[in-house]
CSV table of C-alpha atoms in Angstrom, one decimal:
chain,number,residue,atom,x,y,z
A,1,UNK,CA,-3.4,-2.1,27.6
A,2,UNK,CA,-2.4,1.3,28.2
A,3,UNK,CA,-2.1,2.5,24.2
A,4,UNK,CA,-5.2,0.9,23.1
A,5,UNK,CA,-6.8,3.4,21.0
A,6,UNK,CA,-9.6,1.5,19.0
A,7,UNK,CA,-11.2,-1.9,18.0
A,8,UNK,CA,-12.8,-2.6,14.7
A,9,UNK,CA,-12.4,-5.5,11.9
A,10,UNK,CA,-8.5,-4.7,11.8
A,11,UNK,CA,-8.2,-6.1,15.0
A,12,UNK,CA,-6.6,-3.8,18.0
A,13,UNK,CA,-4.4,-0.8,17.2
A,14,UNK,CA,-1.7,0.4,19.8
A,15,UNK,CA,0.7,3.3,19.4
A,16,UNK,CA,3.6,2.3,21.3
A,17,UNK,CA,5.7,-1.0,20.6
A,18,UNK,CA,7.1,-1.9,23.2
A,19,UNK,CA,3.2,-2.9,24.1
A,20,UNK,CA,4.6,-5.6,21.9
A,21,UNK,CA,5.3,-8.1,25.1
A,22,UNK,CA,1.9,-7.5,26.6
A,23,UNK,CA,0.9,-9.2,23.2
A,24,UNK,CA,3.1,-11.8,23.2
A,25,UNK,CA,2.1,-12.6,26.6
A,26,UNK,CA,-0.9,-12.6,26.3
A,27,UNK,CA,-1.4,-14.9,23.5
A,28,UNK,CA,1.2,-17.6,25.3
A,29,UNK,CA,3.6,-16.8,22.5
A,30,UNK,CA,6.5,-19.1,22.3
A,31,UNK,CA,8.5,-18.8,19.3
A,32,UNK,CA,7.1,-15.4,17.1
A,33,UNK,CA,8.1,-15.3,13.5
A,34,UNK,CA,9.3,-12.2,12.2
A,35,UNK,CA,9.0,-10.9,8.6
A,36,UNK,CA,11.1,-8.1,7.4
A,37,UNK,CA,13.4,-6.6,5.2
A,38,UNK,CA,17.6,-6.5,6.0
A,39,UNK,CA,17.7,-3.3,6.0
A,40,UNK,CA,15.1,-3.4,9.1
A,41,UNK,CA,17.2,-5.7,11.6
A,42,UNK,CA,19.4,-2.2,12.2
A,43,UNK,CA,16.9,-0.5,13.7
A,44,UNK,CA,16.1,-0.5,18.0
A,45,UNK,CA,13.0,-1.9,17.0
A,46,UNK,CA,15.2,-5.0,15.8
A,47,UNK,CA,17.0,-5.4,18.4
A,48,UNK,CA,14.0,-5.0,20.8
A,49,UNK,CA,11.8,-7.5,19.0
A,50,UNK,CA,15.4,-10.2,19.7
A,51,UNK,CA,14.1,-10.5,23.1
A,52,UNK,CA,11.2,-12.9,22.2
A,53,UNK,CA,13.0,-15.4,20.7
A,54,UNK,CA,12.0,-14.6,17.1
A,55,UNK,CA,12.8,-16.3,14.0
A,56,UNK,CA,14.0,-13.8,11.5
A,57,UNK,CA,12.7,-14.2,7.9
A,58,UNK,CA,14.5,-11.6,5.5
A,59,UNK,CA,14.0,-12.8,2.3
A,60,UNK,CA,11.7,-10.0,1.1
A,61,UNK,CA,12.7,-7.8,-1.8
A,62,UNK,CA,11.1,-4.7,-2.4
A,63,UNK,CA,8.7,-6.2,-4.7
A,64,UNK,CA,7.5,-9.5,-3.0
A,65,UNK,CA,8.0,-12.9,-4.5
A,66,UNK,CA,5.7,-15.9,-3.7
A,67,UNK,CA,9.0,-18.1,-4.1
A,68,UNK,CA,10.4,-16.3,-0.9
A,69,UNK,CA,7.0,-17.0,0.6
A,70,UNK,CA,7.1,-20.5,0.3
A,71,UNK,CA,10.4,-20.4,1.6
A,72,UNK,CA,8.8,-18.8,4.2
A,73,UNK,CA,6.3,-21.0,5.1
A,74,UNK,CA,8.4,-23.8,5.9
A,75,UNK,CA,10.9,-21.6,7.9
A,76,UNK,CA,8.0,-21.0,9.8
A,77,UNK,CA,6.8,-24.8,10.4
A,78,UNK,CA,10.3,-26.3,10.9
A,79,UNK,CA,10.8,-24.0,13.7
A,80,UNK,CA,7.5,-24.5,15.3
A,81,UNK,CA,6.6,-20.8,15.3
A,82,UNK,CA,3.1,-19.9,16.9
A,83,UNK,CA,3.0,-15.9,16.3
A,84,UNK,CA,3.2,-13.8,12.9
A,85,UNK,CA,5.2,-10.3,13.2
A,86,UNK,CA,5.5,-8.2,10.1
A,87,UNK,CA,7.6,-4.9,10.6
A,88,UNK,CA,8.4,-2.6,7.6
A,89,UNK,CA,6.6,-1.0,4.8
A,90,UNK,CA,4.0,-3.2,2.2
A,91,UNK,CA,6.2,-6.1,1.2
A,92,UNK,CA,7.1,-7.5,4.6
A,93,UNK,CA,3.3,-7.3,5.8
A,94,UNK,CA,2.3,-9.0,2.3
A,95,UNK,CA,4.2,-11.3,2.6
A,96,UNK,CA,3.3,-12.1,6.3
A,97,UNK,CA,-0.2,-12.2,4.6
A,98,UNK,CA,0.1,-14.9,2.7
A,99,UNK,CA,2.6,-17.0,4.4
A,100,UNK,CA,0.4,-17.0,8.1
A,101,UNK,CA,-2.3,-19.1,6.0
A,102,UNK,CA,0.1,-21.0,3.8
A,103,UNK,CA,1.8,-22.6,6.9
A,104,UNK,CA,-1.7,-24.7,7.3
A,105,UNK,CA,-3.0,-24.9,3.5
A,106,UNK,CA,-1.7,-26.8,0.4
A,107,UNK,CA,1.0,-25.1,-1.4
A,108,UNK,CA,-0.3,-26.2,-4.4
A,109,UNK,CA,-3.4,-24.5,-4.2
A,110,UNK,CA,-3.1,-21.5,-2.5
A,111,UNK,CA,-3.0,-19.3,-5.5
A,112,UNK,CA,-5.5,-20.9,-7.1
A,113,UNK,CA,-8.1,-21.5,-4.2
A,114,UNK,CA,-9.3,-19.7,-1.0
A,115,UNK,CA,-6.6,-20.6,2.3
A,116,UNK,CA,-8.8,-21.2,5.2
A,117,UNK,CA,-7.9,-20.1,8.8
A,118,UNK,CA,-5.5,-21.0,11.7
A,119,UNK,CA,-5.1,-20.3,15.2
A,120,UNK,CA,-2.1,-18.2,14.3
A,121,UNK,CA,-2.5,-14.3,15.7
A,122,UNK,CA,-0.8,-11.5,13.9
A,123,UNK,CA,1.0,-8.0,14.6
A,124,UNK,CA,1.7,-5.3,11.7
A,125,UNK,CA,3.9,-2.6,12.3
A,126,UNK,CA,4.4,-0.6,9.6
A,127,UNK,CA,7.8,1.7,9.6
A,128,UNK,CA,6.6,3.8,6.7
A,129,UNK,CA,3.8,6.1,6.4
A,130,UNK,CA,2.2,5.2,2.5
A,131,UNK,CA,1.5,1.4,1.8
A,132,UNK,CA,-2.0,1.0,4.5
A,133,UNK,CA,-1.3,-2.6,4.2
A,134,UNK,CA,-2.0,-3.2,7.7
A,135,UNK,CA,-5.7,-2.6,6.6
A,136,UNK,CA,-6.1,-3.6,4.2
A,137,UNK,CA,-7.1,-7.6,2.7
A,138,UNK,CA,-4.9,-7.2,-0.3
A,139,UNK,CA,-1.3,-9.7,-0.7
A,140,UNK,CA,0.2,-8.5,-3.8
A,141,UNK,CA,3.5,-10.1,-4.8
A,142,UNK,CA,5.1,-11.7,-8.2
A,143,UNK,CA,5.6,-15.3,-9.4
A,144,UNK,CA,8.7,-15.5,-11.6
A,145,UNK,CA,9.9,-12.4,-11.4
A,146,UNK,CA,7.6,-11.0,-13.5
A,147,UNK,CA,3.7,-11.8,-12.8
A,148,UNK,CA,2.2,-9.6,-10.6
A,149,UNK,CA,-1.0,-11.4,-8.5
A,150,UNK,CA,-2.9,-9.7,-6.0
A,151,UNK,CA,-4.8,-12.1,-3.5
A,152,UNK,CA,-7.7,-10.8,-1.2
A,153,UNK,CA,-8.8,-12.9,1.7
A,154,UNK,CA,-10.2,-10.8,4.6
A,155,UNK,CA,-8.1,-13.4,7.0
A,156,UNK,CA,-5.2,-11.8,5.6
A,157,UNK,CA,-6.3,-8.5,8.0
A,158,UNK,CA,-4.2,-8.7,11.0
A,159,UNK,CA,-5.3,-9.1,14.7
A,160,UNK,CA,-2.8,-6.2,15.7
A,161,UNK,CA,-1.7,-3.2,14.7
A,162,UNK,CA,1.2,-0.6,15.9
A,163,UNK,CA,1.3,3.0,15.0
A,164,UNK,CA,4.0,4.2,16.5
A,165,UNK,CA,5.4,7.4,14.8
A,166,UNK,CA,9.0,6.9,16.4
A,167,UNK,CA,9.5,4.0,13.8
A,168,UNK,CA,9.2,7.1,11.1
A,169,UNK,CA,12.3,9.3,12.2
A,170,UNK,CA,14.9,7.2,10.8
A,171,UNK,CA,13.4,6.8,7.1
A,172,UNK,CA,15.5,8.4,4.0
A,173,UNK,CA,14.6,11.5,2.1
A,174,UNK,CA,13.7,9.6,-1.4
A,175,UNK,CA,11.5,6.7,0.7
A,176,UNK,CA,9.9,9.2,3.0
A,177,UNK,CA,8.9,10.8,-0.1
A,178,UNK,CA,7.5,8.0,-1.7
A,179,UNK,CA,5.7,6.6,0.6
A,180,UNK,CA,3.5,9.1,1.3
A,181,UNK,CA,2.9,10.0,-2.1
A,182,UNK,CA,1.9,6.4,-2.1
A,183,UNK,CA,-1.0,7.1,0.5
A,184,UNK,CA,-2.0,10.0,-1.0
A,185,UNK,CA,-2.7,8.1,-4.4
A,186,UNK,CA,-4.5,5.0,-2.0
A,187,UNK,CA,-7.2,7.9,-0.9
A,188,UNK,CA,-7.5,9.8,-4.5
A,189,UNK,CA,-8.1,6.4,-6.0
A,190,UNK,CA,-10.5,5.6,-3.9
A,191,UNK,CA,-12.5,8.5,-3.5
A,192,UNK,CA,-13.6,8.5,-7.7
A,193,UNK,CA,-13.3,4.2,-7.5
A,194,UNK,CA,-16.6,3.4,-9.2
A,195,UNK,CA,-17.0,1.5,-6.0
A,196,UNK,CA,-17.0,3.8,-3.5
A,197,UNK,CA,-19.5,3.8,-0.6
A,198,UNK,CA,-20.6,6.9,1.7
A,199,UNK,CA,-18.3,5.0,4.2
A,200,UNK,CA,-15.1,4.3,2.1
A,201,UNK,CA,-15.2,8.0,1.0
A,202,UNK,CA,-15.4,9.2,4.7
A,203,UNK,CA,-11.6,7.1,5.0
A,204,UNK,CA,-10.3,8.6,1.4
A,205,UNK,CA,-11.1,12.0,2.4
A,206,UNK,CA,-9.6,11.6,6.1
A,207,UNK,CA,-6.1,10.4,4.6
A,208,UNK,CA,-6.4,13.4,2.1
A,209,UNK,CA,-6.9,16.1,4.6
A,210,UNK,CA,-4.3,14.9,6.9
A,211,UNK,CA,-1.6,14.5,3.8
A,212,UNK,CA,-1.8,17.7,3.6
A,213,UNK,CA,-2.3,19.0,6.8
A,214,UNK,CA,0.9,17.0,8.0
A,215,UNK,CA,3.0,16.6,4.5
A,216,UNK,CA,5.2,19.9,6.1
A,217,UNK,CA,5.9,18.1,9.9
A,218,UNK,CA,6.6,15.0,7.8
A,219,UNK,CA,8.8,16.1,5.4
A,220,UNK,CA,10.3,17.7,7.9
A,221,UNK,CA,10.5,14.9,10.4
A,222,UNK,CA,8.6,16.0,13.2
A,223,UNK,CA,7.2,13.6,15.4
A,224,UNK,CA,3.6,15.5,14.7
A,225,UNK,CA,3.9,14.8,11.0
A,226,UNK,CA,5.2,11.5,11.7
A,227,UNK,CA,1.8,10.8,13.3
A,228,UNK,CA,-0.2,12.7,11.0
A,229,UNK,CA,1.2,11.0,7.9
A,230,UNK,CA,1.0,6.8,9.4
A,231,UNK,CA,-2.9,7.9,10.1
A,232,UNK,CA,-3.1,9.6,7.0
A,233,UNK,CA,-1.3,6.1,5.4
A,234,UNK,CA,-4.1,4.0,7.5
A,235,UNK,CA,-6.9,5.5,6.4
A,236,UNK,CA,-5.9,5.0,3.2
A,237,UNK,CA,-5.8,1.8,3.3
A,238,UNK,CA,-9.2,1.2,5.2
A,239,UNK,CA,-10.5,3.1,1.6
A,240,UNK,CA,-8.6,1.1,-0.7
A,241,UNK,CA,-9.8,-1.8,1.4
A,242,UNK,CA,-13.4,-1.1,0.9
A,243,UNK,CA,-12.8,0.0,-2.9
A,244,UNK,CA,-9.3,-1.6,-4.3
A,245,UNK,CA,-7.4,0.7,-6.5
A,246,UNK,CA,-7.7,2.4,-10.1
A,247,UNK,CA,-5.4,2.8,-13.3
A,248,UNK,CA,-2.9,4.5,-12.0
A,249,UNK,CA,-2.0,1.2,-9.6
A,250,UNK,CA,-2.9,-1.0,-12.4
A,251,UNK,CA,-0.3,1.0,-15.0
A,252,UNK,CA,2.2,1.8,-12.3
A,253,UNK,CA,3.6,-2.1,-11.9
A,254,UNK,CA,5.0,-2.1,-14.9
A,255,UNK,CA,7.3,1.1,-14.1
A,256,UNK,CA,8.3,-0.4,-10.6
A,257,UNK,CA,9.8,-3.4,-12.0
A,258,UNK,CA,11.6,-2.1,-15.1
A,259,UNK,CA,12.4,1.7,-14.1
A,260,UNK,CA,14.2,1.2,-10.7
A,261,UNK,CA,12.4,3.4,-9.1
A,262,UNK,CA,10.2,2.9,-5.6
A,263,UNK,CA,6.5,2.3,-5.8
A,264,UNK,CA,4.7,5.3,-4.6
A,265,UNK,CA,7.1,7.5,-7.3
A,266,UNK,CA,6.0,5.3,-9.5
A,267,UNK,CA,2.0,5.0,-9.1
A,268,UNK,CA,2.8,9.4,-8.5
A,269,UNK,CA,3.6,9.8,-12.3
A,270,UNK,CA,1.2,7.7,-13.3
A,271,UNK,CA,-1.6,9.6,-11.3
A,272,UNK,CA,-0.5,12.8,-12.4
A,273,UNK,CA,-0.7,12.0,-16.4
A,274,UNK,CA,-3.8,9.7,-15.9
A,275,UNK,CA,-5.6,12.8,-13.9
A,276,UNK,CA,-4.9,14.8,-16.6
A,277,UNK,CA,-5.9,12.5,-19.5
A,278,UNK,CA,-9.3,12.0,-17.7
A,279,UNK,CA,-9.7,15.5,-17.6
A,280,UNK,CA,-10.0,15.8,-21.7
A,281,UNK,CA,-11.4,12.1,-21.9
A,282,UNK,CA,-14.3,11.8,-19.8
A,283,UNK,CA,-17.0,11.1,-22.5
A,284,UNK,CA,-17.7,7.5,-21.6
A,285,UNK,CA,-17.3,6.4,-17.8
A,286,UNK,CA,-17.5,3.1,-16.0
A,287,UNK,CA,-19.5,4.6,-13.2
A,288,UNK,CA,-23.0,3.5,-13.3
A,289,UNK,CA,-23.7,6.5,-11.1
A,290,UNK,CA,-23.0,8.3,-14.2
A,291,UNK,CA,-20.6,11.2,-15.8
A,292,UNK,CA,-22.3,14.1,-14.1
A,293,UNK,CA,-21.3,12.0,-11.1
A,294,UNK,CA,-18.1,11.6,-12.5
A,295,UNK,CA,-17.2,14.8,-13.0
A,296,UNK,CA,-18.5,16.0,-9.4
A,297,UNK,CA,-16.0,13.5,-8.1
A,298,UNK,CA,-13.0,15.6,-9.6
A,299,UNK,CA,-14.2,18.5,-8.3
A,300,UNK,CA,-14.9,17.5,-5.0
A,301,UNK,CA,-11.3,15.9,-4.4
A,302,UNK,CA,-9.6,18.8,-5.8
A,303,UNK,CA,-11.6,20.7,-3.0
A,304,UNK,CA,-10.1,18.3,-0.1
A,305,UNK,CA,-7.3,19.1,-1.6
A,306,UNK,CA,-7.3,22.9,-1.3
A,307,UNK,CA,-8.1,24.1,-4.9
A,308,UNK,CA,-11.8,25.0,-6.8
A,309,UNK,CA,-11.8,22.6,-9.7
A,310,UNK,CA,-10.7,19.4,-11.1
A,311,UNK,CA,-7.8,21.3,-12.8
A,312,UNK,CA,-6.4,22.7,-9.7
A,313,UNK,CA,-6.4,19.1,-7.8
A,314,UNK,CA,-4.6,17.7,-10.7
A,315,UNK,CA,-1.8,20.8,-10.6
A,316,UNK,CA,-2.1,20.4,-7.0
A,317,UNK,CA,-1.1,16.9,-6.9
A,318,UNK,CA,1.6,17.6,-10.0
A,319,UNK,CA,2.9,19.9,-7.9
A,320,UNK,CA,3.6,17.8,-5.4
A,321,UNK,CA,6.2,15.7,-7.7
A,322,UNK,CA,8.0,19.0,-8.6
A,323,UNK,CA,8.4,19.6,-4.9
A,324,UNK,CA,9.3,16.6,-3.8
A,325,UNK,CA,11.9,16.3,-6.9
A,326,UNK,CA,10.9,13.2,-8.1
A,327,UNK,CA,11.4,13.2,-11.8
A,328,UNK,CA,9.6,11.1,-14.5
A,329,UNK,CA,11.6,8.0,-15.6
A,330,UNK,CA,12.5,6.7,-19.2
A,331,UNK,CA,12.4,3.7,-21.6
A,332,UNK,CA,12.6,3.0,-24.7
A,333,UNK,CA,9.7,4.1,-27.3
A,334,UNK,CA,9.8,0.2,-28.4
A,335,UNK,CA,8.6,-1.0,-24.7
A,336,UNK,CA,6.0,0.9,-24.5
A,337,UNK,CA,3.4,-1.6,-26.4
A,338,UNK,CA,5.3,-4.4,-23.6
A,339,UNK,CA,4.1,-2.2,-20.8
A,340,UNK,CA,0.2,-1.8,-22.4
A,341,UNK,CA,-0.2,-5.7,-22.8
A,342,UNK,CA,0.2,-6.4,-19.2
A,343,UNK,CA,-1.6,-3.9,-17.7
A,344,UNK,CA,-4.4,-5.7,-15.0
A,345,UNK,CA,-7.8,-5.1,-17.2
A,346,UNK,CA,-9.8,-5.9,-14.4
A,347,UNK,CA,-8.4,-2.8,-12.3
A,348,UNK,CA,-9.2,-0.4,-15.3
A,349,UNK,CA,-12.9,-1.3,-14.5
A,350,UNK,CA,-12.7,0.4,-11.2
A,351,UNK,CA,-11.3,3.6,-13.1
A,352,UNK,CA,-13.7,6.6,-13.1
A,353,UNK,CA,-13.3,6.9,-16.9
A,354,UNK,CA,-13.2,4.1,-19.5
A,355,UNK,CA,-9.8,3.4,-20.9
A,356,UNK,CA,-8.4,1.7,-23.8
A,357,UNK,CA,-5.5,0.1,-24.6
A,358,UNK,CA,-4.7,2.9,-26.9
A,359,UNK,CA,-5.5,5.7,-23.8
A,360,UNK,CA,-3.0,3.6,-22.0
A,361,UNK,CA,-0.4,3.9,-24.1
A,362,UNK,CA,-0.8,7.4,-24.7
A,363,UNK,CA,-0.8,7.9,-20.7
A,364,UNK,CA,2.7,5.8,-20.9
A,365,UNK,CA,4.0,8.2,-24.0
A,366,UNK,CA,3.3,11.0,-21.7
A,367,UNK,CA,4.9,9.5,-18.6
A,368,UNK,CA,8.2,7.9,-20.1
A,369,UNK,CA,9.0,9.5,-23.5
C-alpha cells in the first residue's frame, strides 16, 4: 500500500483514506459496519465510506453508553456485517471497541468477564486530533447514564489505523480546541504516572513536543498543524496505553457529565488546579521511585514544555486555557461532596502525589466555586 508508514502492535497505519478500499479488498469485505456520530455522515468522508455498502450505526452520544452498544451489537449481527469501521473522535472508536467483541461473546458477561477474539478486522479513523483512542486498549463508556466503566482488553487495539490530516480542516473552533488540550493532558499524565517506563515516556514526551511545536498551524488550520497535532494525539495515546491516566482524568468525569462542557475542557481545568495543588502538597507520593523522583518529574515536563521549573510548566499549561478561552465552569457549593464520592479511587493511585478525598474536594472548590 502506497501510505503505509509503520507496523507495530496497533496494527498498520496509513495516511490517506481513500486507502480504505485496498483494505476492504483485501480482507474480502462484504458488508463493513460503520460506527459514528450524526454529525459525521456530513462529511466527504461519509459519503466516500457509502460506497462499500456500510451499515451506519449512529447511536453514539458524546459520552458513550453500553445500552447503544448492545444495540449495536445486534445491528451488527442481523445484518451479517464482517468488517468494523470507527470514524470520529473517542466515543465512536470506544464504542467500536467493545461492540467488535460483543457480536461473538455473552451480553451478560461482557462487563463482568474477559470477551475473547473473532475473525472480525478493524479500521480507526480518528477526525479529531486529542482522544489517541486508536492506540490505545481502553473502552470507556457509562451504564445508566451515570456509571462511568473503563474496560481494557488489548483485542480492543485495532488492526488499522488512518491519519489523514484532511479529516482535521473541517472541525469547530471550541472542539479543535478541546481536543488537543485533551492530548496534551494524555502525555502530561503519563509522563509523572507512577507507572511509567523509559519507553512510555519516550511517547509522552513526543506528543508534548509536537503540541507545541504544531498547537500555532493547528489552531490555525494548516494542514502542517493538522498533521502535527493527530501524531501529537497518537502518541499520546501509545503513553496512556502503556501507563493509563491520573487524577485529573479520574476528577474530570464528573464535570463532563454535569457541566456541559466537552471532555478535553474538562480534564484542562482539572490539570491545571491539580498541577498546582501538587505543587504545595507533595509530601507523601505514590511513586515507589520516590519524592525526589517525583519532584524531578515536574521539572523535567515543564522543560519539554519550554519553561525551567515545575512552576513555569504548570503557568505554561494554565496559560494555554486563557488562550484558548476556555473558562472554568460552575456548580453549586452543595454538589461538590456528590462529585468527591464518585471519583475512580483506583486512578488516584496512578497519581504522582497521594490524594485524599479532602485534596479532592479542595481541587473541585478551586475549579468550580
Amino acid at each position: 500500500m502506497s501510505g503505509l508508514q509503520m507496523q507495530n502492535k496497533q496494527g498498520i497505519i496509513l495516511k490517506d483514506y481513500k486507502e480504505i478500499k485496498e483494505i476492504l479488498a483485501q480482507n474480502g469485505v462484504q458488508r463493513p459496519f460503520l460506527c459514528c456520530g450524526k454529525s459525521f455522515e456530513k462529511t466527504e468522508l461519509f459519503r466516500y465510506l457509502k460506497k462499500f455498502n456500510i451499515v451506519v450505526f449512529d447511536k453514539i452520544r458524546p459520552n458513550p453508553r453500553f445500552e447503544d452498544m448492545v444495540l449495536g451489537a445486534e445491528l451488527f449481527q442481523s445484518e451479517g456485517c464482517d468488517f468494523m469501521i470507527a470514524a470520529g473522535g473517542g466515543s465512536p472508536m470506544d464504542t467500536a471497541k467493545m461492540i467488535r467483541l460483543m457480536t461473538t461473546n455473552p451480553l451478560d458477561t461482557c462487563l463482568t468477564e474477559p470477551m475473547e477474539d473473532n475473525d472480525i478486522k478493524s479500521l480507526f479513523i480518528p477526525t479529531t486530533a486529542g482522544t489517541g483512542a486508536e492506540a490505545t486498549k481502553t473502552s470507556v463508556f457509562y451504564i445508566n447514564e451515570k456509571d462511568k466503566m473503563s474496560i481494557g482488553n488489548l483485542l480492543f487495539l485495532p488492526d488499522y489505523v488512518i491519519l489523514d490530516e484532511s479529516l482535521l480542516t473541517t472541525l469547530p473552533e471550541y472542539q479543535r480546541k478541546c481536543t488537543c488540550l485533551d492530548a496534551l493532558c494524555h502525555a502530561i499524565e503519563s509522563y509523572w504516572n507512577v507507572n511509567s517506563t523509559d519507553e512510555s515516556k519516550v511517547y509522552a514526551e513526543k506528543a508534548i513536543r509536537l503540541f507545541f511545536e504544531n498547537k500555532d498551524g493547528y489552531t490555525s488550520n494548516t494542514p502542517e498543524g493538522n498533521r502535527g497535532m493527530l501524531m501529537a494525539s497518537y502518541y499520546g495515546g501509545k503513553a496512556i496505553n502503556l501507563t493509563g491516566t491520573t487524577a485529573a482524568h479520574a476528577m474530570c468525569y464528573n464535570i463532563t457529565m454535569n457541566c456541559g462542557i466537552a471532555h478535553g475542557h474538562s480534564v484542562a481545568v482539572d490539570l491545571a488546579e491539580i498541577w498546582k495543588f501538587m505543587l504545595s502538597h507533595n509530601e507523601n507520593v505514590n511513586d515507589k521511585r520516590g519524592r525526589d523522583y517525583v519532584l524531578s518529574v515536574f521539572d523535567e515536563v515543564a522543560k519539554i514544555m519550554g519553561g525551567k521549573t515545575a512552576e513555569d510548566g504548570q503557568r505554561i499549561f494554565a496559560s494555554l486555557l486563557t488562550e484558548f478561552n476556555l473558562e472554568y465552569p460552575k456548580i453549586d457549593e452543595g454538589r461538590i461532596d456528590e462529585f468527591v464520592a464518585k471519583v475512580d479511587v483506583s486512578r488516584l493511585g496512578k497519581n504522582p502525589t497521594k490524594l485524599s478525598s479532602d485534596d479532592v474536594r479542595t481541587i473541585y472548590k478551586s475549579i468550580l466555586l
